[in-house]
Amino acid sequence: MTTQPDPPSRPAAGPATPATPPVRPSGDDGPPDHGAARARLLDTPGLVGTARRTALAALTDEWLAGLLAAAGAPAGVAPAGVALVAVGGYGRGELSPRSDLDVLLLHDGPLDPELPERVWYPVWDAGASLDHSVRTLAEARTVAADDLKAQLGLLDARHIAGDRELTAGLRSAVLADWRAGAPNRLPELRELCRERAERHGELSFLLEPDLKEARGGLRDVVALNAIAATWLADAPRDGLDAAALRLADVRDALHLVTGRATERLSLQDQDQVAERLGVLDADTLLRQVYEAARTIAYASDVTWRAVDRVLAARTTRGRRSSRLSFPFTGTGRGGGAVARGAVQRRPLAEGVVEQDGEAVLAQGARPAADPVLPLRAAAAAAQNGLTISYATVRRLAAECRPLPVPWPDEAREQLVTLLGAGEACLPVWEALEAEGLITRLLPDWERVRCRPQRNAVHRWTVDRHLVETAVRAAAMTRRVARPDLLLVAALLHDIGKGWPGDHSEAGEVIVRDVAARMGFDHESVETLAVLVRHHLTLVETATRRDPDDPATVEAITKVVATLPQLELLHALTEADATATGPAAWSRWRASLVEGLAARAADRLAGAYPSPDPGRWGSHAGEAAPTAEQERLAVEAARTGGPALSLLAQADGDDQPGTEPMGVRLTLAVPDRPGLLGTVAGVLALHRLTVRSAGLRELDPIGAGPVLLLSWTVAAEFGELPEAARLRADLRRALDGSLDVSRRLAERDAAAPRRRGIPTPPPVVAVAPEVASATATVLEVRAHDAPGLLHRIGRALDAAGVRVRTAHVSTLGAEAVDSFYLTDQAGRPLSGRRAGEVAQAVRAALG
C-alpha cells in the first residue's frame, strides 16, 4: 500500500518498523497487553489455517478499535468523521502470524494532527510492522488513480472502527472507479504480474520459492480477485480456493518456524515447516506447494485470455456493456464459449475448430464416442500455435472415455504431433494436466508430477523437465530417421525417477510397458528401452573416459547397434542436457559428445541398415503382390490407363469403439513421368493426409512396367471423399485435364492465413551408397504440410530422374521419406547428379 507523507513532526509513514520510534506523546497510557493475547491465540491447540488467520484479524481489529477510541479521549470513543480501515491482506482477513498491518485512517474534514500519532505509536511499541496512511476520501481516490498497487489494496478495504459510512463510501467509490477504469487498468495489472513473474520466477519449479511474489503465488490470487471485481471476467474456481488456502497455510507455518515475516520457503526451513504442517517430508511439502501454484498459474492464464477477448471485443465492436458474463460460464455444444453475435470458426482437425484464438470442439464433435479426441485437439491446437479453451478441456475430461490398450495408431501419432510442436506444446500440455488428462493417458506420470529435483543443476521439476526435453528434441527431429521415437524417449527418459533405485534401470522397465500400451511394435519398444536405459551413457562416457581409447568407442557401440539408434541417442543426450539447465551443457561437453558420436558412427558405418522390404520397397526379398494388386496391375497394363481400389480401414486393428478413419488406396498405372507428384497432388486436393506410401514396379503381362502405388491416407477433417469423385479426379489429373498444381495454388491463396509455429528447416540428403546397390537413395525429412509430397514429386520429375521405389511415412507431424532414384537408363545417379537433385528438392520445399 502506498503511504501519504507525514509532516515533519511525525515519523515518516511507510511499511518499515522503526528500531527506535520517537517518544510517544504524553498522556497516552499505552495499549493493553495485545502481545500476550496474540501469543495465546497462536498457541491455541487446534486453531490453524483460515480459522487462525480470521481469529488473528479479529483480535487485531479489537485492539486497533480500542486504540482509536483511546485516541479520542476524554470521550473514550472514536472521534466523529474518522474511520479506521483495514486494506490489503489485512482487509481480506488474511492475517498471517508475521503479516504487516495495512491500515488507512480515513477522515472527512479537519483532523487533529495528534490523533494519528496516538493510534500508530502503540502499534509500533508492540513491535508490529505497520503500513499506514492518513487520507480523505478524495485523497484516497486520487492516490488510487495514480498508483495501481494502492488501488488494489483499497479494493479489499474493510471497516475496523469509527464512522462506518465513511468506510462504505470509500468502498463504493473505489470499486466504481476500478470498474470504470478496467479497460485501461487491466493491461497495467497484467504488465505488473508479468514483471513480477520475471523477477521472482515460477513458484511451481523453484527449490526455494517465494510463496507470495512468484508466479502462481498469493499475489496472483489477489490479481484474480481484482479481475473478478471488474465484472469483465472471473477465474475458474475449481480448486483455486483450496490452492490459495494451501499456500497461505504454508506461509503461516513458515512465519512461525522462522519467527520472521519471510515469504521465501528456504531449503533449511522446509523440514520444520513440513513437520509443523504434519506433512511427511520436505519433498511432499514442495509437491503440495507446486500443485497449488500450478492451479493458480493455470487459472491466471485462463482468466487473462478471457480478459484479452473481452477487451478486444470492446475495441472492435464499439461500446458494449461493462458488465459481461465470463465466456466459460456457458458453453455451446462444441464446448466453446457462447458468444454474442456471429462467431467465426475455422476447422483445425476432425472435431476441432479455432474460435477466438483458441481450439474448441466442433458442434458435431462426439467426445463420448471418440477417445482420441483429447490428443487430436491438443495436437491441432499446438501445431497452430493455439491453446485449448478452458471449457473444451473440461468437457474432454468429463466425457471422453479412456483409450483402448494398445492405443489406436492415431492416438500415438497425435501424441507425437503434440510433442513435435516444440514451445507451442507447453500451454496445451499444462491445460491437459490441469484437468487430469495427462495422468489418464499416462498413469505412470503421477509419480513424477510436481516431483522436485534437489540438484542445483536442474531448473525444473521432473515432469516439467521431461516436457522441456521433448520441446528441445522437437528442434532436432531432422537429425534422426525416427522422430517419433526421439520425442517419446525425450518425454519418458526420466520416468523412473518416481521409483526407488537407479532411475535409468527403473525407467527401462516402465518404458517397455508404456510403449507397448501406446501400440509401438516390438522393434520400436526395444529402441525406446535402449534410449531410456542409456540416456546418460553417451555424455558420461564422453566426459569421463579417454576419447582415444578404442574401448571408449566400444562402450557406445555395445549399447547401440545401428546408426539410426546412435542418431537417436545423440539427439536425446543433447535435448536432455539443454533442458536440464545451463550448467549441464557447454561447448566443451558438446564437442566431447559430438566427437565420441562421430567415432562410434564410423565404427557402425558398415552396419547401415539394409532396406527393409516392407519399409523400403526393395526388390530383394520383397513380399509378393497380393491378388488384388496383381488384378489392378493387369488391368492397367491391358487398358493403358489407371486402375485403383479404395478400402476404408479402421484404426487400432478393429478395436471396439474405433471408427473408420483412413483409406487404403492402391493405384496401378503404366509407368510415366511425374506420376508420384500428380497422385499426391490429387490427394491433397481432397484434403487427404498421407500417413504412409509405397511405390514398386511390376510387369504383369510382359508389356512394360506398371507402377503400383500403395497409400494409407486419412481425411484432414474426418470426412472421406466419395470414391467415385476421387477416381474421376485421378483420371483427369493423369490425362492432363485437371491442373493439380494450379488448383492447389488457388486454394492456398484463398485460405486465410493461420498462426503457425516455428519448425526446423527441411533436410534433404543423399544416403550412403551402402543403402542400395541399384539406386540412389534420397532422404527427405520435413515438417508435414498439405501438398508436401506433391512438391517433392514435381521437383524429382523436373530433375529428369525416375522414382523406382519409394517409402513415405508421416510420424506425428514429421515427414520421413526415402526415394530410390535412377537415371532414365535405370542406373544409380552419379555423386554430382545426386547433389543437384537434392538441391532441386530443397528449393521446392522453400
mmCIF file of N, CA, C and O in Angstrom, residues 8-85:
data_model
loop_
_atom_site.group_PDB
_atom_site.id
_atom_site.type_symbol
_atom_site.label_atom_id
_atom_site.label_comp_id
_atom_site.label_asym_id
_atom_site.label_seq_id
_atom_site.Cartn_x
_atom_site.Cartn_y
_atom_site.Cartn_z
ATOM 1 N N PRO A 8 6.734 16.807 9.264
ATOM 2 C CA PRO A 8 7.994 16.534 9.954
ATOM 3 C C PRO A 8 7.815 16.165 11.402
ATOM 4 O O PRO A 8 8.660 15.482 11.964
ATOM 5 N N SER A 9 6.708 16.618 12.068
ATOM 6 C CA SER A 9 6.535 16.336 13.487
ATOM 7 C C SER A 9 6.216 14.875 13.747
ATOM 8 O O SER A 9 6.247 14.426 14.882
ATOM 9 N N ARG A 10 5.896 14.121 12.664
ATOM 10 C CA ARG A 10 5.569 12.717 12.848
ATOM 11 C C ARG A 10 6.601 11.854 12.128
ATOM 12 O O ARG A 10 7.221 12.300 11.171
ATOM 13 N N PRO A 11 6.770 10.595 12.514
ATOM 14 C CA PRO A 11 7.663 9.703 11.771
ATOM 15 C C PRO A 11 7.111 9.481 10.381
ATOM 16 O O PRO A 11 5.913 9.462 10.180
ATOM 17 N N ALA A 12 8.007 9.348 9.414
ATOM 18 C CA ALA A 12 7.570 9.163 8.025
ATOM 19 C C ALA A 12 6.745 7.900 7.909
ATOM 20 O O ALA A 12 7.088 6.859 8.447
ATOM 21 N N ALA A 13 5.625 8.050 7.186
ATOM 22 C CA ALA A 13 4.759 6.891 7.003
ATOM 23 C C ALA A 13 5.434 5.898 6.077
ATOM 24 O O ALA A 13 6.042 6.248 5.098
ATOM 25 N N GLY A 14 5.268 4.631 6.355
ATOM 26 C CA GLY A 14 5.854 3.604 5.487
ATOM 27 C C GLY A 14 5.755 2.266 6.132
ATOM 28 O O GLY A 14 5.346 2.114 7.273
ATOM 29 N N PRO A 15 6.138 1.239 5.392
ATOM 30 C CA PRO A 15 5.979 -0.110 5.891
ATOM 31 C C PRO A 15 7.021 -0.517 6.915
ATOM 32 O O PRO A 15 6.854 -1.510 7.593
ATOM 33 N N ALA A 16 8.099 0.234 7.021
ATOM 34 C CA ALA A 16 9.170 -0.174 7.921
ATOM 35 C C ALA A 16 8.790 0.053 9.368
ATOM 36 O O ALA A 16 8.072 0.972 9.720
ATOM 37 N N THR A 17 9.279 -0.819 10.230
ATOM 38 C CA THR A 17 9.083 -0.664 11.667
ATOM 39 C C THR A 17 10.316 -0.003 12.254
ATOM 40 O O THR A 17 11.405 -0.576 12.205
ATOM 41 N N PRO A 18 10.204 1.213 12.823
ATOM 42 C CA PRO A 18 11.392 1.894 13.334
ATOM 43 C C PRO A 18 12.026 1.109 14.466
ATOM 44 O O PRO A 18 11.327 0.562 15.325
ATOM 45 N N ALA A 19 13.351 1.032 14.447
ATOM 46 C CA ALA A 19 14.045 0.346 15.534
ATOM 47 C C ALA A 19 13.854 1.103 16.837
ATOM 48 O O ALA A 19 13.644 0.513 17.895
ATOM 49 N N THR A 20 13.912 2.453 16.800
ATOM 50 C CA THR A 20 13.691 3.269 17.989
ATOM 51 C C THR A 20 12.731 4.390 17.621
ATOM 52 O O THR A 20 13.144 5.484 17.263
ATOM 53 N N PRO A 21 11.407 4.098 17.644
ATOM 54 C CA PRO A 21 10.448 5.122 17.255
ATOM 55 C C PRO A 21 10.521 6.314 18.189
ATOM 56 O O PRO A 21 10.952 6.202 19.334
ATOM 57 N N PRO A 22 10.145 7.478 17.698
ATOM 58 C CA PRO A 22 10.178 8.680 18.544
ATOM 59 C C PRO A 22 9.356 8.473 19.811
ATOM 60 O O PRO A 22 8.484 7.630 19.889
ATOM 61 N N VAL A 23 9.647 9.312 20.792
ATOM 62 C CA VAL A 23 8.967 9.204 22.084
ATOM 63 C C VAL A 23 7.476 9.448 21.907
ATOM 64 O O VAL A 23 7.051 10.358 21.217
ATOM 65 N N ARG A 24 6.658 8.578 22.550
ATOM 66 C CA ARG A 24 5.220 8.683 22.444
ATOM 67 C C ARG A 24 4.760 9.974 23.103
ATOM 68 O O ARG A 24 5.262 10.367 24.155
ATOM 69 N N PRO A 25 3.790 10.668 22.496
ATOM 70 C CA PRO A 25 3.260 11.879 23.113
ATOM 71 C C PRO A 25 2.740 11.583 24.516
ATOM 72 O O PRO A 25 2.228 10.510 24.795
ATOM 73 N N SER A 26 2.898 12.571 25.396
ATOM 74 C CA SER A 26 2.452 12.393 26.784
ATOM 75 C C SER A 26 0.940 12.249 26.834
ATOM 76 O O SER A 26 0.214 12.688 25.957
ATOM 77 N N GLY A 27 0.467 11.628 27.911
ATOM 78 C CA GLY A 27 -0.961 11.472 28.121
ATOM 79 C C GLY A 27 -1.487 10.160 27.595
ATOM 80 O O GLY A 27 -2.653 9.850 27.774
ATOM 81 N N ASP A 28 -0.635 9.331 26.907
ATOM 82 C CA ASP A 28 -1.082 8.043 26.382
ATOM 83 C C ASP A 28 -0.654 6.967 27.348
ATOM 84 O O ASP A 28 0.515 6.810 27.652
ATOM 85 N N ASP A 29 -1.579 6.233 27.912
ATOM 86 C CA ASP A 29 -1.277 5.192 28.887
ATOM 87 C C ASP A 29 -0.773 3.910 28.235
ATOM 88 O O ASP A 29 -0.476 2.940 28.906
ATOM 89 N N GLY A 30 -0.720 3.888 26.871
ATOM 90 C CA GLY A 30 -0.217 2.712 26.185
ATOM 91 C C GLY A 30 -1.310 1.707 25.925
ATOM 92 O O GLY A 30 -2.402 1.770 26.482
ATOM 93 N N PRO A 31 -1.047 0.758 25.025
ATOM 94 C CA PRO A 31 -2.032 -0.226 24.624
ATOM 95 C C PRO A 31 -2.225 -1.277 25.695
ATOM 96 O O PRO A 31 -1.376 -1.472 26.547
ATOM 97 N N PRO A 32 -3.338 -1.963 25.651
ATOM 98 C CA PRO A 32 -3.488 -3.127 26.519
ATOM 99 C C PRO A 32 -2.512 -4.196 26.082
ATOM 100 O O PRO A 32 -1.834 -4.069 25.059
ATOM 101 N N ASP A 33 -2.445 -5.307 26.804
ATOM 102 C CA ASP A 33 -1.455 -6.343 26.537
ATOM 103 C C ASP A 33 -1.881 -7.172 25.324
ATOM 104 O O ASP A 33 -2.244 -8.340 25.441
ATOM 105 N N HIS A 34 -1.819 -6.541 24.170
ATOM 106 C CA HIS A 34 -2.200 -7.219 22.933
ATOM 107 C C HIS A 34 -1.229 -8.343 22.606
ATOM 108 O O HIS A 34 -1.632 -9.405 22.113
ATOM 109 N N GLY A 35 0.068 -8.119 22.871
ATOM 110 C CA GLY A 35 1.071 -9.126 22.554
ATOM 111 C C GLY A 35 0.799 -10.443 23.251
ATOM 112 O O GLY A 35 0.921 -11.515 22.656
ATOM 113 N N ALA A 36 0.422 -10.373 24.537
ATOM 114 C CA ALA A 36 0.149 -11.611 25.281
ATOM 115 C C ALA A 36 -1.071 -12.324 24.715
ATOM 116 O O ALA A 36 -1.084 -13.555 24.571
ATOM 117 N N ALA A 37 -2.104 -11.555 24.373
ATOM 118 C CA ALA A 37 -3.315 -12.165 23.800
ATOM 119 C C ALA A 37 -3.009 -12.806 22.448
ATOM 120 O O ALA A 37 -3.510 -13.893 22.122
ATOM 121 N N ARG A 38 -2.185 -12.135 21.692
ATOM 122 C CA ARG A 38 -1.819 -12.660 20.390
ATOM 123 C C ARG A 38 -1.024 -13.957 20.538
ATOM 124 O O ARG A 38 -1.234 -14.926 19.805
ATOM 125 N N ALA A 39 -0.092 -13.992 21.498
ATOM 126 C CA ALA A 39 0.708 -15.192 21.729
ATOM 127 C C ALA A 39 -0.173 -16.363 22.152
ATOM 128 O O ALA A 39 0.025 -17.499 21.712
ATOM 129 N N ARG A 40 -1.159 -16.079 23.032
ATOM 130 C CA ARG A 40 -2.066 -17.153 23.456
ATOM 131 C C ARG A 40 -2.866 -17.689 22.272
ATOM 132 O O ARG A 40 -3.097 -18.893 22.148
ATOM 133 N N LEU A 41 -3.283 -16.785 21.393
ATOM 134 C CA LEU A 41 -4.065 -17.214 20.226
ATOM 135 C C LEU A 41 -3.223 -18.124 19.323
ATOM 136 O O LEU A 41 -3.696 -19.172 18.856
ATOM 137 N N LEU A 42 -1.975 -17.734 19.069
ATOM 138 C CA LEU A 42 -1.124 -18.525 18.181
ATOM 139 C C LEU A 42 -0.779 -19.876 18.785
ATOM 140 O O LEU A 42 -0.468 -20.825 18.042
ATOM 141 N N ASP A 43 -0.833 -19.986 20.106
ATOM 142 C CA ASP A 43 -0.514 -21.256 20.777
ATOM 143 C C ASP A 43 -1.748 -22.103 21.044
ATOM 144 O O ASP A 43 -1.636 -23.187 21.623
ATOM 145 N N THR A 44 -2.912 -21.642 20.649
ATOM 146 C CA THR A 44 -4.139 -22.392 20.912
ATOM 147 C C THR A 44 -4.126 -23.702 20.142
ATOM 148 O O THR A 44 -4.036 -23.707 18.905
ATOM 149 N N PRO A 45 -4.213 -24.835 20.823
ATOM 150 C CA PRO A 45 -4.208 -26.134 20.114
ATOM 151 C C PRO A 45 -5.393 -26.240 19.150
ATOM 152 O O PRO A 45 -6.517 -25.855 19.468
ATOM 153 N N GLY A 46 -5.129 -26.745 17.986
ATOM 154 C CA GLY A 46 -6.191 -26.977 17.012
ATOM 155 C C GLY A 46 -6.628 -25.762 16.223
ATOM 156 O O GLY A 46 -7.423 -25.891 15.284
ATOM 157 N N LEU A 47 -6.137 -24.580 16.582
ATOM 158 C CA LEU A 47 -6.513 -23.374 15.855
ATOM 159 C C LEU A 47 -5.467 -23.132 14.766
ATOM 160 O O LEU A 47 -4.373 -22.635 15.035
ATOM 161 N N VAL A 48 -5.804 -23.490 13.553
ATOM 162 C CA VAL A 48 -4.856 -23.400 12.443
ATOM 163 C C VAL A 48 -5.580 -22.885 11.209
ATOM 164 O O VAL A 48 -6.799 -22.751 11.172
ATOM 165 N N GLY A 49 -4.799 -22.630 10.164
ATOM 166 C CA GLY A 49 -5.357 -22.299 8.870
ATOM 167 C C GLY A 49 -6.215 -21.059 8.857
ATOM 168 O O GLY A 49 -5.928 -20.057 9.533
ATOM 169 N N THR A 50 -7.308 -21.133 8.107
ATOM 170 C CA THR A 50 -8.201 -19.984 7.949
ATOM 171 C C THR A 50 -8.758 -19.523 9.280
ATOM 172 O O THR A 50 -8.888 -18.311 9.526
ATOM 173 N N ALA A 51 -9.107 -20.475 10.135
ATOM 174 C CA ALA A 51 -9.675 -20.111 11.437
ATOM 175 C C ALA A 51 -8.701 -19.277 12.242
ATOM 176 O O ALA A 51 -9.095 -18.291 12.892
ATOM 177 N N ARG A 52 -7.425 -19.626 12.222
ATOM 178 C CA ARG A 52 -6.437 -18.856 12.974
ATOM 179 C C ARG A 52 -6.238 -17.475 12.364
ATOM 180 O O ARG A 52 -6.139 -16.477 13.094
ATOM 181 N N ARG A 53 -6.171 -17.407 11.031
ATOM 182 C CA ARG A 53 -5.990 -16.104 10.387
ATOM 183 C C ARG A 53 -7.176 -15.186 10.659
ATOM 184 O O ARG A 53 -7.009 -13.980 10.909
ATOM 185 N N THR A 54 -8.370 -15.745 10.632
ATOM 186 C CA THR A 54 -9.560 -14.945 10.909
ATOM 187 C C THR A 54 -9.572 -14.475 12.359
ATOM 188 O O THR A 54 -9.896 -13.303 12.646
ATOM 189 N N ALA A 55 -9.206 -15.378 13.256
ATOM 190 C CA ALA A 55 -9.175 -15.011 14.677
ATOM 191 C C ALA A 55 -8.112 -13.952 14.945
ATOM 192 O O ALA A 55 -8.322 -13.019 15.742
ATOM 193 N N LEU A 56 -6.968 -14.069 14.269
ATOM 194 C CA LEU A 56 -5.904 -13.092 14.454
ATOM 195 C C LEU A 56 -6.334 -11.727 13.933
ATOM 196 O O LEU A 56 -6.052 -10.686 14.555
ATOM 197 N N ALA A 57 -7.042 -11.709 12.809
ATOM 198 C CA ALA A 57 -7.543 -10.439 12.275
ATOM 199 C C ALA A 57 -8.571 -9.831 13.216
ATOM 200 O O ALA A 57 -8.580 -8.614 13.448
ATOM 201 N N ALA A 58 -9.455 -10.670 13.767
ATOM 202 C CA ALA A 58 -10.476 -10.160 14.689
ATOM 203 C C ALA A 58 -9.835 -9.594 15.958
ATOM 204 O O ALA A 58 -10.257 -8.541 16.475
ATOM 205 N N LEU A 59 -8.823 -10.292 16.475
ATOM 206 C CA LEU A 59 -8.131 -9.802 17.667
ATOM 207 C C LEU A 59 -7.447 -8.473 17.374
ATOM 208 O O LEU A 59 -7.487 -7.537 18.196
ATOM 209 N N THR A 60 -6.843 -8.358 16.210
ATOM 210 C CA THR A 60 -6.176 -7.109 15.831
ATOM 211 C C THR A 60 -7.196 -5.995 15.639
ATOM 212 O O THR A 60 -6.946 -4.835 16.014
ATOM 213 N N ASP A 61 -8.348 -6.334 15.046
ATOM 214 C CA ASP A 61 -9.418 -5.336 14.894
ATOM 215 C C ASP A 61 -9.808 -4.771 16.259
ATOM 216 O O ASP A 61 -9.956 -3.540 16.430
ATOM 217 N N GLU A 62 -9.995 -5.652 17.218
ATOM 218 C CA GLU A 62 -10.414 -5.220 18.561
ATOM 219 C C GLU A 62 -9.364 -4.312 19.185
ATOM 220 O O GLU A 62 -9.698 -3.292 19.808
ATOM 221 N N TRP A 63 -8.128 -4.674 18.999
ATOM 222 C CA TRP A 63 -7.031 -3.873 19.557
ATOM 223 C C TRP A 63 -6.993 -2.486 18.919
ATOM 224 O O TRP A 63 -6.953 -1.465 19.613
ATOM 225 N N LEU A 64 -7.022 -2.418 17.576
ATOM 226 C CA LEU A 64 -6.946 -1.136 16.898
ATOM 227 C C LEU A 64 -8.177 -0.282 17.179
ATOM 228 O O LEU A 64 -8.088 0.953 17.282
ATOM 229 N N ALA A 65 -9.342 -0.935 17.283
ATOM 230 C CA ALA A 65 -10.553 -0.174 17.620
ATOM 231 C C ALA A 65 -10.401 0.472 18.983
ATOM 232 O O ALA A 65 -10.809 1.629 19.197
ATOM 233 N N GLY A 66 -9.809 -0.258 19.917
ATOM 234 C CA GLY A 66 -9.569 0.313 21.238
ATOM 235 C C GLY A 66 -8.592 1.464 21.192
ATOM 236 O O GLY A 66 -8.755 2.469 21.902
ATOM 237 N N LEU A 67 -7.570 1.351 20.352
ATOM 238 C CA LEU A 67 -6.601 2.434 20.224
ATOM 239 C C LEU A 67 -7.242 3.687 19.651
ATOM 240 O O LEU A 67 -6.946 4.810 20.077
ATOM 241 N N LEU A 68 -8.131 3.511 18.658
ATOM 242 C CA LEU A 68 -8.797 4.675 18.085
ATOM 243 C C LEU A 68 -9.721 5.310 19.113
ATOM 244 O O LEU A 68 -9.801 6.550 19.218
ATOM 245 N N ALA A 69 -10.404 4.467 19.896
ATOM 246 C CA ALA A 69 -11.281 5.019 20.923
ATOM 247 C C ALA A 69 -10.472 5.764 21.978
ATOM 248 O O ALA A 69 -10.849 6.854 22.429
ATOM 249 N N ALA A 70 -9.321 5.177 22.351
ATOM 250 C CA ALA A 70 -8.467 5.835 23.339
ATOM 251 C C ALA A 70 -7.896 7.135 22.804
ATOM 252 O O ALA A 70 -7.697 8.107 23.536
ATOM 253 N N ALA A 71 -7.660 7.170 21.492
ATOM 254 C CA ALA A 71 -7.130 8.387 20.887
ATOM 255 C C ALA A 71 -8.141 9.515 20.917
ATOM 256 O O ALA A 71 -7.781 10.688 20.816
ATOM 257 N N GLY A 72 -9.426 9.163 21.057
ATOM 258 C CA GLY A 72 -10.466 10.178 21.120
ATOM 259 C C GLY A 72 -10.747 10.650 22.533
ATOM 260 O O GLY A 72 -11.767 11.307 22.762
ATOM 261 N N ALA A 73 -9.908 10.289 23.531
ATOM 262 C CA ALA A 73 -10.107 10.705 24.930
ATOM 263 C C ALA A 73 -10.228 12.229 24.992
ATOM 264 O O ALA A 73 -9.666 12.942 24.153
ATOM 265 N N PRO A 74 -10.954 12.787 25.972
ATOM 266 C CA PRO A 74 -11.507 12.071 27.136
ATOM 267 C C PRO A 74 -12.839 11.389 26.864
ATOM 268 O O PRO A 74 -13.365 10.722 27.746
ATOM 269 N N ALA A 75 -13.431 11.495 25.649
ATOM 270 C CA ALA A 75 -14.746 10.896 25.424
ATOM 271 C C ALA A 75 -14.662 9.375 25.468
ATOM 272 O O ALA A 75 -15.637 8.689 25.789
ATOM 273 N N GLY A 76 -13.480 8.831 25.110
ATOM 274 C CA GLY A 76 -13.334 7.385 25.141
ATOM 275 C C GLY A 76 -13.998 6.684 23.983
ATOM 276 O O GLY A 76 -14.178 5.474 24.015
ATOM 277 N N VAL A 77 -14.378 7.421 22.949
ATOM 278 C CA VAL A 77 -14.979 6.825 21.753
ATOM 279 C C VAL A 77 -14.240 7.387 20.545
ATOM 280 O O VAL A 77 -13.565 8.415 20.622
ATOM 281 N N ALA A 78 -14.379 6.697 19.435
ATOM 282 C CA ALA A 78 -13.737 7.165 18.212
ATOM 283 C C ALA A 78 -14.263 8.536 17.854
ATOM 284 O O ALA A 78 -15.476 8.792 17.923
ATOM 285 N N PRO A 79 -13.393 9.458 17.464
ATOM 286 C CA PRO A 79 -13.837 10.805 17.111
ATOM 287 C C PRO A 79 -14.727 10.782 15.880
ATOM 288 O O PRO A 79 -14.626 9.903 15.022
ATOM 289 N N ALA A 80 -15.591 11.761 15.771
ATOM 290 C CA ALA A 80 -16.519 11.847 14.645
ATOM 291 C C ALA A 80 -15.770 12.136 13.360
ATOM 292 O O ALA A 80 -14.738 12.805 13.355
ATOM 293 N N GLY A 81 -16.335 11.657 12.231
ATOM 294 C CA GLY A 81 -15.748 11.927 10.924
ATOM 295 C C GLY A 81 -14.453 11.211 10.670
ATOM 296 O O GLY A 81 -13.682 11.614 9.799
ATOM 297 N N VAL A 82 -14.194 10.127 11.401
ATOM 298 C CA VAL A 82 -12.949 9.379 11.255
ATOM 299 C C VAL A 82 -13.292 7.886 11.207
ATOM 300 O O VAL A 82 -14.182 7.431 11.940
ATOM 301 N N ALA A 83 -12.592 7.145 10.380
ATOM 302 C CA ALA A 83 -12.747 5.689 10.327
ATOM 303 C C ALA A 83 -11.381 5.050 10.191
ATOM 304 O O ALA A 83 -10.500 5.570 9.505
ATOM 305 N N LEU A 84 -11.222 3.933 10.844
ATOM 306 C CA LEU A 84 -10.012 3.135 10.715
ATOM 307 C C LEU A 84 -10.345 1.963 9.793
ATOM 308 O O LEU A 84 -11.280 1.199 10.057
ATOM 309 N N VAL A 85 -9.581 1.835 8.716
ATOM 310 C CA VAL A 85 -9.915 0.886 7.651
ATOM 311 C C VAL A 85 -8.738 -0.052 7.409
ATOM 312 O O VAL A 85 -7.600 0.398 7.243
#
